[in-house]
Amino acid sequence: MSSASLSPSTELFSASSPASVDPLSGGSKADQVLLFGGYDLWRNGVSNYAGLHWATNGLNDDGFILRLSMSNGLDSYRTRSRTYTTEIFRAALLPGWRFKRGEFEVKLFVGPDFENHKLTPDSLTAKWRGAHLGLRIAAETWAQPIPELMLAASFYAATIASGYGFRAAAGWRLIDAFWLGPELSGSRDEFSRQTRFGIHLTGLQSGPFEWSAAFGYVRDSFGRCGGYGRLATQMRL
């Protein structure tokens, strides 16, 4: 037996919020590049991710966008006699478009997806062992119905292992420094499903970096459960 479903895809967390800084920096040229990265941990797995988000018209304007994301995750499933480990490397190059109307924005993406699965102990007959190419679609929304309240949601679906996932979050603006509130996320593929519920802190500015963090409870279809934690950062260029 092998376990292959790790934490929800990086598409759920890669760009946690629109940066709440002046749209112009370093002169009159709008920022076009957003670098992001993060770390996700629970007792049966760990993953790290990083990527780049490029917007031709600037990060705050409508128009063409391109996202490159990569992640590497390790998941363990333990029985009385053996521990099965799955390592998954993921990469996706997703062109898309950003639409913004007032305090509401949506980003839509579609593009090629790559995964490589390494199993320990190895299983030559495992369906998804080794490298695989596929297609991925993703969507993100962000809204501020009032200045003190944020609502965010994201979704992805992939042809590899018929995977899909979502995240929904709400937050209240505290001391005009960050958002704090609940989050709910889930993912599913041919191997398993996972559900998370927790608290997130989003948009804490420190110099050129914007930080986000989350912690909460996770459970999967193998009956494993426990706490999870996530730390991420992003920087505009």
PDB file of C-alpha atoms in Angstrom:
ATOM      1  CA  MET A   1       0.000   0.000   0.000  1.00  0.00           C
ATOM      2  CA  SER A   2       1.209   3.516  -0.709  1.00  0.00           C
ATOM      3  CA  SER A   3      -0.067   6.900   0.305  1.00  0.00           C
ATOM      4  CA  ALA A   4       0.051   9.584  -2.344  1.00  0.00           C
ATOM      5  CA  SER A   5      -2.138  12.504  -1.334  1.00  0.00           C
ATOM      6  CA  LEU A   6      -0.227  15.259   0.404  1.00  0.00           C
ATOM      7  CA  SER A   7      -1.240  18.676   1.625  1.00  0.00           C
ATOM      8  CA  PRO A   8      -3.529  20.756  -0.594  1.00  0.00           C
ATOM      9  CA  SER A   9      -1.940  22.064  -3.745  1.00  0.00           C
ATOM     10  CA  THR A  10       0.215  25.155  -3.688  1.00  0.00           C
ATOM     11  CA  GLU A  11      -2.388  26.801  -5.898  1.00  0.00           C
ATOM     12  CA  LEU A  12      -4.479  27.217  -2.748  1.00  0.00           C
ATOM     13  CA  PHE A  13      -1.856  29.196  -0.875  1.00  0.00           C
ATOM     14  CA  SER A  14       0.594  30.633  -3.352  1.00  0.00           C
ATOM     15  CA  ALA A  15      -0.694  34.195  -3.467  1.00  0.00           C
ATOM     16  CA  SER A  16      -2.414  34.742  -0.155  1.00  0.00           C
ATOM     17  CA  SER A  17      -3.619  38.309  -0.653  1.00  0.00           C
ATOM     18  CA  PRO A  18      -3.337  41.314  -2.894  1.00  0.00           C
ATOM     19  CA  ALA A  19      -0.376  43.228  -1.510  1.00  0.00           C
ATOM     20  CA  SER A  20      -1.660  46.172   0.508  1.00  0.00           C
ATOM     21  CA  VAL A  21       1.117  48.543  -0.461  1.00  0.00           C
ATOM     22  CA  ASP A  22       1.327  51.524  -2.782  1.00  0.00           C
ATOM     23  CA  PRO A  23       0.855  50.260  -6.357  1.00  0.00           C
ATOM     24  CA  LEU A  24       3.936  52.230  -7.396  1.00  0.00           C
ATOM     25  CA  SER A  25       7.353  51.565  -5.913  1.00  0.00           C
ATOM     26  CA  GLY A  26      10.845  52.550  -6.921  1.00  0.00           C
ATOM     27  CA  GLY A  27       9.576  55.332  -9.186  1.00  0.00           C
ATOM     28  CA  SER A  28       6.686  55.391 -11.671  1.00  0.00           C
ATOM     29  CA  LYS A  29       6.912  51.772 -12.850  1.00  0.00           C
ATOM     30  CA  ALA A  30       4.246  49.451 -11.445  1.00  0.00           C
ATOM     31  CA  ASP A  31       5.411  46.243  -9.763  1.00  0.00           C
ATOM     32  CA  GLN A  32       5.112  43.341 -12.202  1.00  0.00           C
ATOM     33  CA  VAL A  33       6.601  40.395 -10.289  1.00  0.00           C
ATOM     34  CA  LEU A  34       5.518  38.640  -7.102  1.00  0.00           C
ATOM     35  CA  LEU A  35       7.809  36.014  -5.558  1.00  0.00           C
ATOM     36  CA  PHE A  36       6.211  33.621  -3.076  1.00  0.00           C
ATOM     37  CA  GLY A  37       7.148  30.621  -0.971  1.00  0.00           C
ATOM     38  CA  GLY A  38       6.003  28.655   2.027  1.00  0.00           C
ATOM     39  CA  TYR A  39       6.221  25.640   4.292  1.00  0.00           C
ATOM     40  CA  ASP A  40       3.407  23.306   5.366  1.00  0.00           C
ATOM     41  CA  LEU A  41       3.613  20.711   8.135  1.00  0.00           C
ATOM     42  CA  TRP A  42       1.513  18.103   9.884  1.00  0.00           C
ATOM     43  CA  ARG A  43       2.484  14.944  11.748  1.00  0.00           C
ATOM     44  CA  ASN A  44       2.304  12.665   8.682  1.00  0.00           C
ATOM     45  CA  GLY A  45       3.734  14.990   6.080  1.00  0.00           C
ATOM     46  CA  VAL A  46       5.664  18.082   5.169  1.00  0.00           C
ATOM     47  CA  SER A  47       5.865  20.167   2.002  1.00  0.00           C
ATOM     48  CA  ASN A  48       7.541  23.327   0.802  1.00  0.00           C
ATOM     49  CA  TYR A  49       6.658  25.424  -2.212  1.00  0.00           C
ATOM     50  CA  ALA A  50       7.867  28.454  -4.134  1.00  0.00           C
ATOM     51  CA  GLY A  51       7.059  30.312  -7.291  1.00  0.00           C
ATOM     52  CA  LEU A  52       6.769  33.452  -9.327  1.00  0.00           C
ATOM     53  CA  HIS A  53       3.762  35.470 -10.447  1.00  0.00           C
ATOM     54  CA  TRP A  54       4.254  37.901 -13.362  1.00  0.00           C
ATOM     55  CA  ALA A  55       1.705  40.483 -14.532  1.00  0.00           C
ATOM     56  CA  THR A  56       2.292  42.342 -17.798  1.00  0.00           C
ATOM     57  CA  ASN A  57       0.277  45.420 -16.756  1.00  0.00           C
ATOM     58  CA  GLY A  58       1.363  45.432 -13.115  1.00  0.00           C
ATOM     59  CA  LEU A  59       0.163  43.429 -10.128  1.00  0.00           C
ATOM     60  CA  ASN A  60      -2.708  45.824  -9.374  1.00  0.00           C
ATOM     61  CA  ASP A  61      -4.220  46.019 -12.865  1.00  0.00           C
ATOM     62  CA  ASP A  62      -6.345  43.846 -15.126  1.00  0.00           C
ATOM     63  CA  GLY A  63      -4.538  41.848 -17.746  1.00  0.00           C
ATOM     64  CA  PHE A  64      -2.426  38.837 -18.623  1.00  0.00           C
ATOM     65  CA  ILE A  65      -0.643  37.019 -15.792  1.00  0.00           C
ATOM     66  CA  LEU A  66       1.719  34.061 -15.688  1.00  0.00           C
ATOM     67  CA  ARG A  67       2.384  31.870 -12.663  1.00  0.00           C
ATOM     68  CA  LEU A  68       5.171  29.350 -12.194  1.00  0.00           C
ATOM     69  CA  SER A  69       4.836  27.212  -9.063  1.00  0.00           C
ATOM     70  CA  MET A  70       6.864  24.305  -7.714  1.00  0.00           C
ATOM     71  CA  SER A  71       6.547  22.164  -4.602  1.00  0.00           C
ATOM     72  CA  ASN A  72       8.079  19.106  -3.002  1.00  0.00           C
ATOM     73  CA  GLY A  73       6.203  17.069  -0.420  1.00  0.00           C
ATOM     74  CA  LEU A  74       6.782  14.006   1.730  1.00  0.00           C
ATOM     75  CA  ASP A  75       3.955  11.923   3.186  1.00  0.00           C
ATOM     76  CA  SER A  76       4.215   8.859   5.451  1.00  0.00           C
ATOM     77  CA  TYR A  77       1.695   6.111   6.110  1.00  0.00           C
ATOM     78  CA  ARG A  78       2.546   3.810   9.018  1.00  0.00           C
ATOM     79  CA  THR A  79       1.355   0.266   9.656  1.00  0.00           C
ATOM     80  CA  ARG A  80       2.400  -2.077  12.465  1.00  0.00           C
ATOM     81  CA  SER A  81       5.061  -3.676  10.298  1.00  0.00           C
ATOM     82  CA  ARG A  82       6.130  -0.996   7.815  1.00  0.00           C
ATOM     83  CA  THR A  83       6.184   2.700   6.945  1.00  0.00           C
ATOM     84  CA  TYR A  84       5.260   3.707   3.400  1.00  0.00           C
ATOM     85  CA  THR A  85       6.608   7.020   2.146  1.00  0.00           C
ATOM     86  CA  THR A  86       5.577   8.994  -0.910  1.00  0.00           C
ATOM     87  CA  GLU A  87       7.591  11.944  -2.189  1.00  0.00           C
ATOM     88  CA  ILE A  88       5.889  14.125  -4.793  1.00  0.00           C
ATOM     89  CA  PHE A  89       7.477  16.924  -6.798  1.00  0.00           C
ATOM     90  CA  ARG A  90       4.988  19.198  -8.554  1.00  0.00           C
ATOM     91  CA  ALA A  91       5.448  22.011 -11.071  1.00  0.00           C
ATOM     92  CA  ALA A  92       2.935  24.030 -13.067  1.00  0.00           C
ATOM     93  CA  LEU A  93       3.198  26.882 -15.569  1.00  0.00           C
ATOM     94  CA  LEU A  94      -0.163  28.619 -15.677  1.00  0.00           C
ATOM     95  CA  PRO A  95      -1.001  31.566 -17.923  1.00  0.00           C
ATOM     96  CA  GLY A  96      -4.127  33.433 -16.932  1.00  0.00           C
ATOM     97  CA  TRP A  97      -6.010  36.707 -16.622  1.00  0.00           C
ATOM     98  CA  ARG A  98      -6.790  39.033 -13.732  1.00  0.00           C
ATOM     99  CA  PHE A  99     -10.089  40.917 -13.489  1.00  0.00           C
ATOM    100  CA  LYS A 100     -10.689  43.601 -10.856  1.00  0.00           C
ATOM    101  CA  ARG A 101     -13.850  45.598 -10.211  1.00  0.00           C
ATOM    102  CA  GLY A 102     -13.764  47.862  -7.193  1.00  0.00           C
ATOM    103  CA  GLU A 103     -12.861  45.776  -4.144  1.00  0.00           C
ATOM    104  CA  PHE A 104     -13.438  42.443  -5.898  1.00  0.00           C
ATOM    105  CA  GLU A 105     -10.914  40.582  -8.032  1.00  0.00           C
ATOM    106  CA  VAL A 106     -10.692  37.190  -9.713  1.00  0.00           C
ATOM    107  CA  LYS A 107      -7.776  35.390 -11.346  1.00  0.00           C
ATOM    108  CA  LEU A 108      -8.268  32.498 -13.788  1.00  0.00           C
ATOM    109  CA  PHE A 109      -5.486  30.113 -14.862  1.00  0.00           C
ATOM    110  CA  VAL A 110      -5.014  27.101 -17.124  1.00  0.00           C
ATOM    111  CA  GLY A 111      -1.819  25.382 -18.203  1.00  0.00           C
ATOM    112  CA  PRO A 112       0.496  22.350 -18.143  1.00  0.00           C
ATOM    113  CA  ASP A 113       1.083  20.411 -14.944  1.00  0.00           C
ATOM    114  CA  PHE A 114       3.910  18.017 -13.989  1.00  0.00           C
ATOM    115  CA  GLU A 115       4.249  15.533 -11.126  1.00  0.00           C
ATOM    116  CA  ASN A 116       6.909  12.993 -10.188  1.00  0.00           C
ATOM    117  CA  HIS A 117       6.076  10.345  -7.569  1.00  0.00           C
ATOM    118  CA  LYS A 118       8.801   8.475  -5.701  1.00  0.00           C
ATOM    119  CA  LEU A 119       7.655   5.574  -3.510  1.00  0.00           C
ATOM    120  CA  THR A 120       9.505   3.960  -0.601  1.00  0.00           C
ATOM    121  CA  PRO A 121       9.511   0.982  -0.648  1.00  0.00           C
ATOM    122  CA  ASP A 122       9.338   1.141  -4.421  1.00  0.00           C
ATOM    123  CA  SER A 123       6.424  -0.460  -6.252  1.00  0.00           C
ATOM    124  CA  LEU A 124       6.923  -1.091  -9.963  1.00  0.00           C
ATOM    125  CA  THR A 125       3.206  -1.715 -10.467  1.00  0.00           C
ATOM    126  CA  ALA A 126       1.953   1.476  -8.784  1.00  0.00           C
ATOM    127  CA  LYS A 127      -0.307   3.401 -11.184  1.00  0.00           C
ATOM    128  CA  TRP A 128       1.162   6.866 -10.608  1.00  0.00           C
ATOM    129  CA  ARG A 129       4.794   5.926  -9.980  1.00  0.00           C
ATOM    130  CA  GLY A 130       7.307   8.172 -11.778  1.00  0.00           C
ATOM    131  CA  ALA A 131       6.773  11.262 -13.933  1.00  0.00           C
ATOM    132  CA  HIS A 132       3.430  12.414 -15.340  1.00  0.00           C
ATOM    133  CA  LEU A 133       2.228  15.355 -17.435  1.00  0.00           C
ATOM    134  CA  GLY A 134      -1.256  16.790 -17.297  1.00  0.00           C
ATOM    135  CA  LEU A 135      -3.442  19.878 -17.368  1.00  0.00           C
ATOM    136  CA  ARG A 136      -4.358  22.134 -14.446  1.00  0.00           C
ATOM    137  CA  ILE A 137      -6.972  24.851 -14.052  1.00  0.00           C
ATOM    138  CA  ALA A 138      -7.166  27.226 -11.107  1.00  0.00           C
ATOM    139  CA  ALA A 139      -9.176  30.209  -9.907  1.00  0.00           C
ATOM    140  CA  GLU A 140      -8.738  32.719  -7.077  1.00  0.00           C
ATOM    141  CA  THR A 141     -11.049  35.424  -5.742  1.00  0.00           C
ATOM    142  CA  TRP A 142     -10.573  38.221  -3.212  1.00  0.00           C
ATOM    143  CA  ALA A 143     -13.202  40.660  -1.944  1.00  0.00           C
ATOM    144  CA  GLN A 144     -13.525  43.392   0.671  1.00  0.00           C
ATOM    145  CA  PRO A 145     -17.243  44.108   1.166  1.00  0.00           C
ATOM    146  CA  ILE A 146     -16.217  46.653   3.809  1.00  0.00           C
ATOM    147  CA  PRO A 147     -12.691  47.921   4.561  1.00  0.00           C
ATOM    148  CA  GLU A 148     -12.436  45.808   7.726  1.00  0.00           C
ATOM    149  CA  LEU A 149     -13.536  42.480   6.172  1.00  0.00           C
ATOM    150  CA  MET A 150     -11.868  40.223   3.598  1.00  0.00           C
ATOM    151  CA  LEU A 151     -13.253  37.143   1.848  1.00  0.00           C
ATOM    152  CA  ALA A 152     -11.054  34.851  -0.242  1.00  0.00           C
ATOM    153  CA  ALA A 153     -11.561  31.598  -2.115  1.00  0.00           C
ATOM    154  CA  SER A 154      -9.497  29.445  -4.447  1.00  0.00           C
ATOM    155  CA  PHE A 155      -9.995  26.254  -6.432  1.00  0.00           C
ATOM    156  CA  TYR A 156      -7.919  23.965  -8.631  1.00  0.00           C
ATOM    157  CA  ALA A 157      -8.484  20.811 -10.664  1.00  0.00           C
ATOM    158  CA  ALA A 158      -5.850  18.611 -12.318  1.00  0.00           C
ATOM    159  CA  THR A 159      -5.992  15.725 -14.750  1.00  0.00           C
ATOM    160  CA  ILE A 160      -3.177  13.906 -12.906  1.00  0.00           C
ATOM    161  CA  ALA A 161      -4.872  11.442 -10.534  1.00  0.00           C
ATOM    162  CA  SER A 162      -8.122  13.420 -11.014  1.00  0.00           C
ATOM    163  CA  GLY A 163      -7.082  15.773  -8.238  1.00  0.00           C
ATOM    164  CA  TYR A 164      -8.942  18.864  -7.093  1.00  0.00           C
ATOM    165  CA  GLY A 165      -9.045  21.133  -4.069  1.00  0.00           C
ATOM    166  CA  PHE A 166     -10.451  24.328  -2.599  1.00  0.00           C
ATOM    167  CA  ARG A 167      -9.838  26.893   0.121  1.00  0.00           C
ATOM    168  CA  ALA A 168     -12.179  29.484   1.617  1.00  0.00           C
ATOM    169  CA  ALA A 169     -11.208  32.102   4.181  1.00  0.00           C
ATOM    170  CA  ALA A 170     -12.570  35.177   5.901  1.00  0.00           C
ATOM    171  CA  GLY A 171     -10.662  37.715   7.932  1.00  0.00           C
ATOM    172  CA  TRP A 172     -11.094  40.827  10.040  1.00  0.00           C
ATOM    173  CA  ARG A 173      -8.598  43.671   9.826  1.00  0.00           C
ATOM    174  CA  LEU A 174      -6.793  44.085  13.171  1.00  0.00           C
ATOM    175  CA  ILE A 175      -4.805  47.177  14.235  1.00  0.00           C
ATOM    176  CA  ASP A 176      -4.590  48.037  10.542  1.00  0.00           C
ATOM    177  CA  ALA A 177      -1.726  45.517  10.276  1.00  0.00           C
ATOM    178  CA  PHE A 178      -3.086  42.096   9.229  1.00  0.00           C
ATOM    179  CA  TRP A 179      -6.171  39.965   8.643  1.00  0.00           C
ATOM    180  CA  LEU A 180      -7.218  37.278  11.143  1.00  0.00           C
ATOM    181  CA  GLY A 181      -9.998  34.744  10.712  1.00  0.00           C
ATOM    182  CA  PRO A 182     -11.113  31.178   9.901  1.00  0.00           C
ATOM    183  CA  GLU A 183     -10.117  29.065   6.904  1.00  0.00           C
ATOM    184  CA  LEU A 184     -11.489  25.822   5.457  1.00  0.00           C
ATOM    185  CA  SER A 185      -9.696  23.788   2.800  1.00  0.00           C
ATOM    186  CA  GLY A 186      -9.870  20.367   1.253  1.00  0.00           C
ATOM    187  CA  SER A 187      -8.290  18.239  -1.450  1.00  0.00           C
ATOM    188  CA  ARG A 188      -9.093  14.949  -3.114  1.00  0.00           C
ATOM    189  CA  ASP A 189      -7.612  12.628  -5.744  1.00  0.00           C
ATOM    190  CA  GLU A 190      -7.752   8.943  -6.705  1.00  0.00           C
ATOM    191  CA  PHE A 191      -5.849   7.975  -3.550  1.00  0.00           C
ATOM    192  CA  SER A 192      -7.401   9.887  -0.681  1.00  0.00           C
ATOM    193  CA  ARG A 193      -9.071  13.042   0.520  1.00  0.00           C
ATOM    194  CA  GLN A 194      -8.075  15.579   3.169  1.00  0.00           C
ATOM    195  CA  THR A 195     -10.001  18.283   5.027  1.00  0.00           C
ATOM    196  CA  ARG A 196      -8.617  21.156   7.105  1.00  0.00           C
ATOM    197  CA  PHE A 197     -10.169  23.761   9.362  1.00  0.00           C
ATOM    198  CA  GLY A 198      -8.112  26.414  11.092  1.00  0.00           C
ATOM    199  CA  ILE A 199      -7.212  30.028  11.773  1.00  0.00           C
ATOM    200  CA  HIS A 200      -5.159  32.163   9.399  1.00  0.00           C
ATOM    201  CA  LEU A 201      -3.200  35.387   9.749  1.00  0.00           C
ATOM    202  CA  THR A 202      -2.683  37.138   6.411  1.00  0.00           C
ATOM    203  CA  GLY A 203      -0.993  40.277   5.138  1.00  0.00           C
ATOM    204  CA  LEU A 204       1.506  41.117   7.889  1.00  0.00           C
ATOM    205  CA  GLN A 205       4.000  43.506   6.302  1.00  0.00           C
ATOM    206  CA  SER A 206       7.673  43.461   7.363  1.00  0.00           C
ATOM    207  CA  GLY A 207       9.944  45.482   5.122  1.00  0.00           C
ATOM    208  CA  PRO A 208       9.615  44.155   1.551  1.00  0.00           C
ATOM    209  CA  PHE A 209       7.996  40.903   2.748  1.00  0.00           C
ATOM    210  CA  GLU A 210       4.355  40.120   3.397  1.00  0.00           C
ATOM    211  CA  TRP A 211       3.789  37.166   5.737  1.00  0.00           C
ATOM    212  CA  SER A 212       0.926  34.761   6.327  1.00  0.00           C
ATOM    213  CA  ALA A 213       0.493  31.860   8.721  1.00  0.00           C
ATOM    214  CA  ALA A 214      -2.148  29.321   9.675  1.00  0.00           C
ATOM    215  CA  PHE A 215      -2.759  26.510  12.126  1.00  0.00           C
ATOM    216  CA  GLY A 216      -5.636  24.142  12.743  1.00  0.00           C
ATOM    217  CA  TYR A 217      -6.992  20.596  12.535  1.00  0.00           C
ATOM    218  CA  VAL A 218      -6.585  18.167   9.623  1.00  0.00           C
ATOM    219  CA  ARG A 219      -8.152  14.778   8.884  1.00  0.00           C
ATOM    220  CA  ASP A 220      -7.830  12.443   5.894  1.00  0.00           C
ATOM    221  CA  SER A 221      -9.617   9.404   4.495  1.00  0.00           C
ATOM    222  CA  PHE A 222      -7.022   7.021   5.998  1.00  0.00           C
ATOM    223  CA  GLY A 223      -8.282   8.008   9.458  1.00  0.00           C
ATOM    224  CA  ARG A 224      -5.200  10.078  10.250  1.00  0.00           C
ATOM    225  CA  CYS A 225      -5.757  13.368  12.050  1.00  0.00           C
ATOM    226  CA  GLY A 226      -3.931  16.026  14.022  1.00  0.00           C
ATOM    227  CA  GLY A 227      -2.756  19.594  13.859  1.00  0.00           C
ATOM    228  CA  TYR A 228      -1.284  21.442  10.891  1.00  0.00           C
ATOM    229  CA  GLY A 229       0.762  24.592  10.492  1.00  0.00           C
ATOM    230  CA  ARG A 230       1.692  26.780   7.547  1.00  0.00           C
ATOM    231  CA  LEU A 231       4.067  29.716   7.115  1.00  0.00           C
ATOM    232  CA  ALA A 232       4.370  31.666   3.860  1.00  0.00           C
ATOM    233  CA  THR A 233       5.790  34.893   2.515  1.00  0.00           C
ATOM    234  CA  GLN A 234       5.635  36.946  -0.660  1.00  0.00           C
ATOM    235  CA  MET A 235       7.575  39.894  -2.063  1.00  0.00           C
ATOM    236  CA  ARG A 236       6.845  42.314  -4.887  1.00  0.00           C
ATOM    237  CA  LEU A 237       9.474  43.380  -7.413  1.00  0.00           C
TER     238      LEU A 237
END
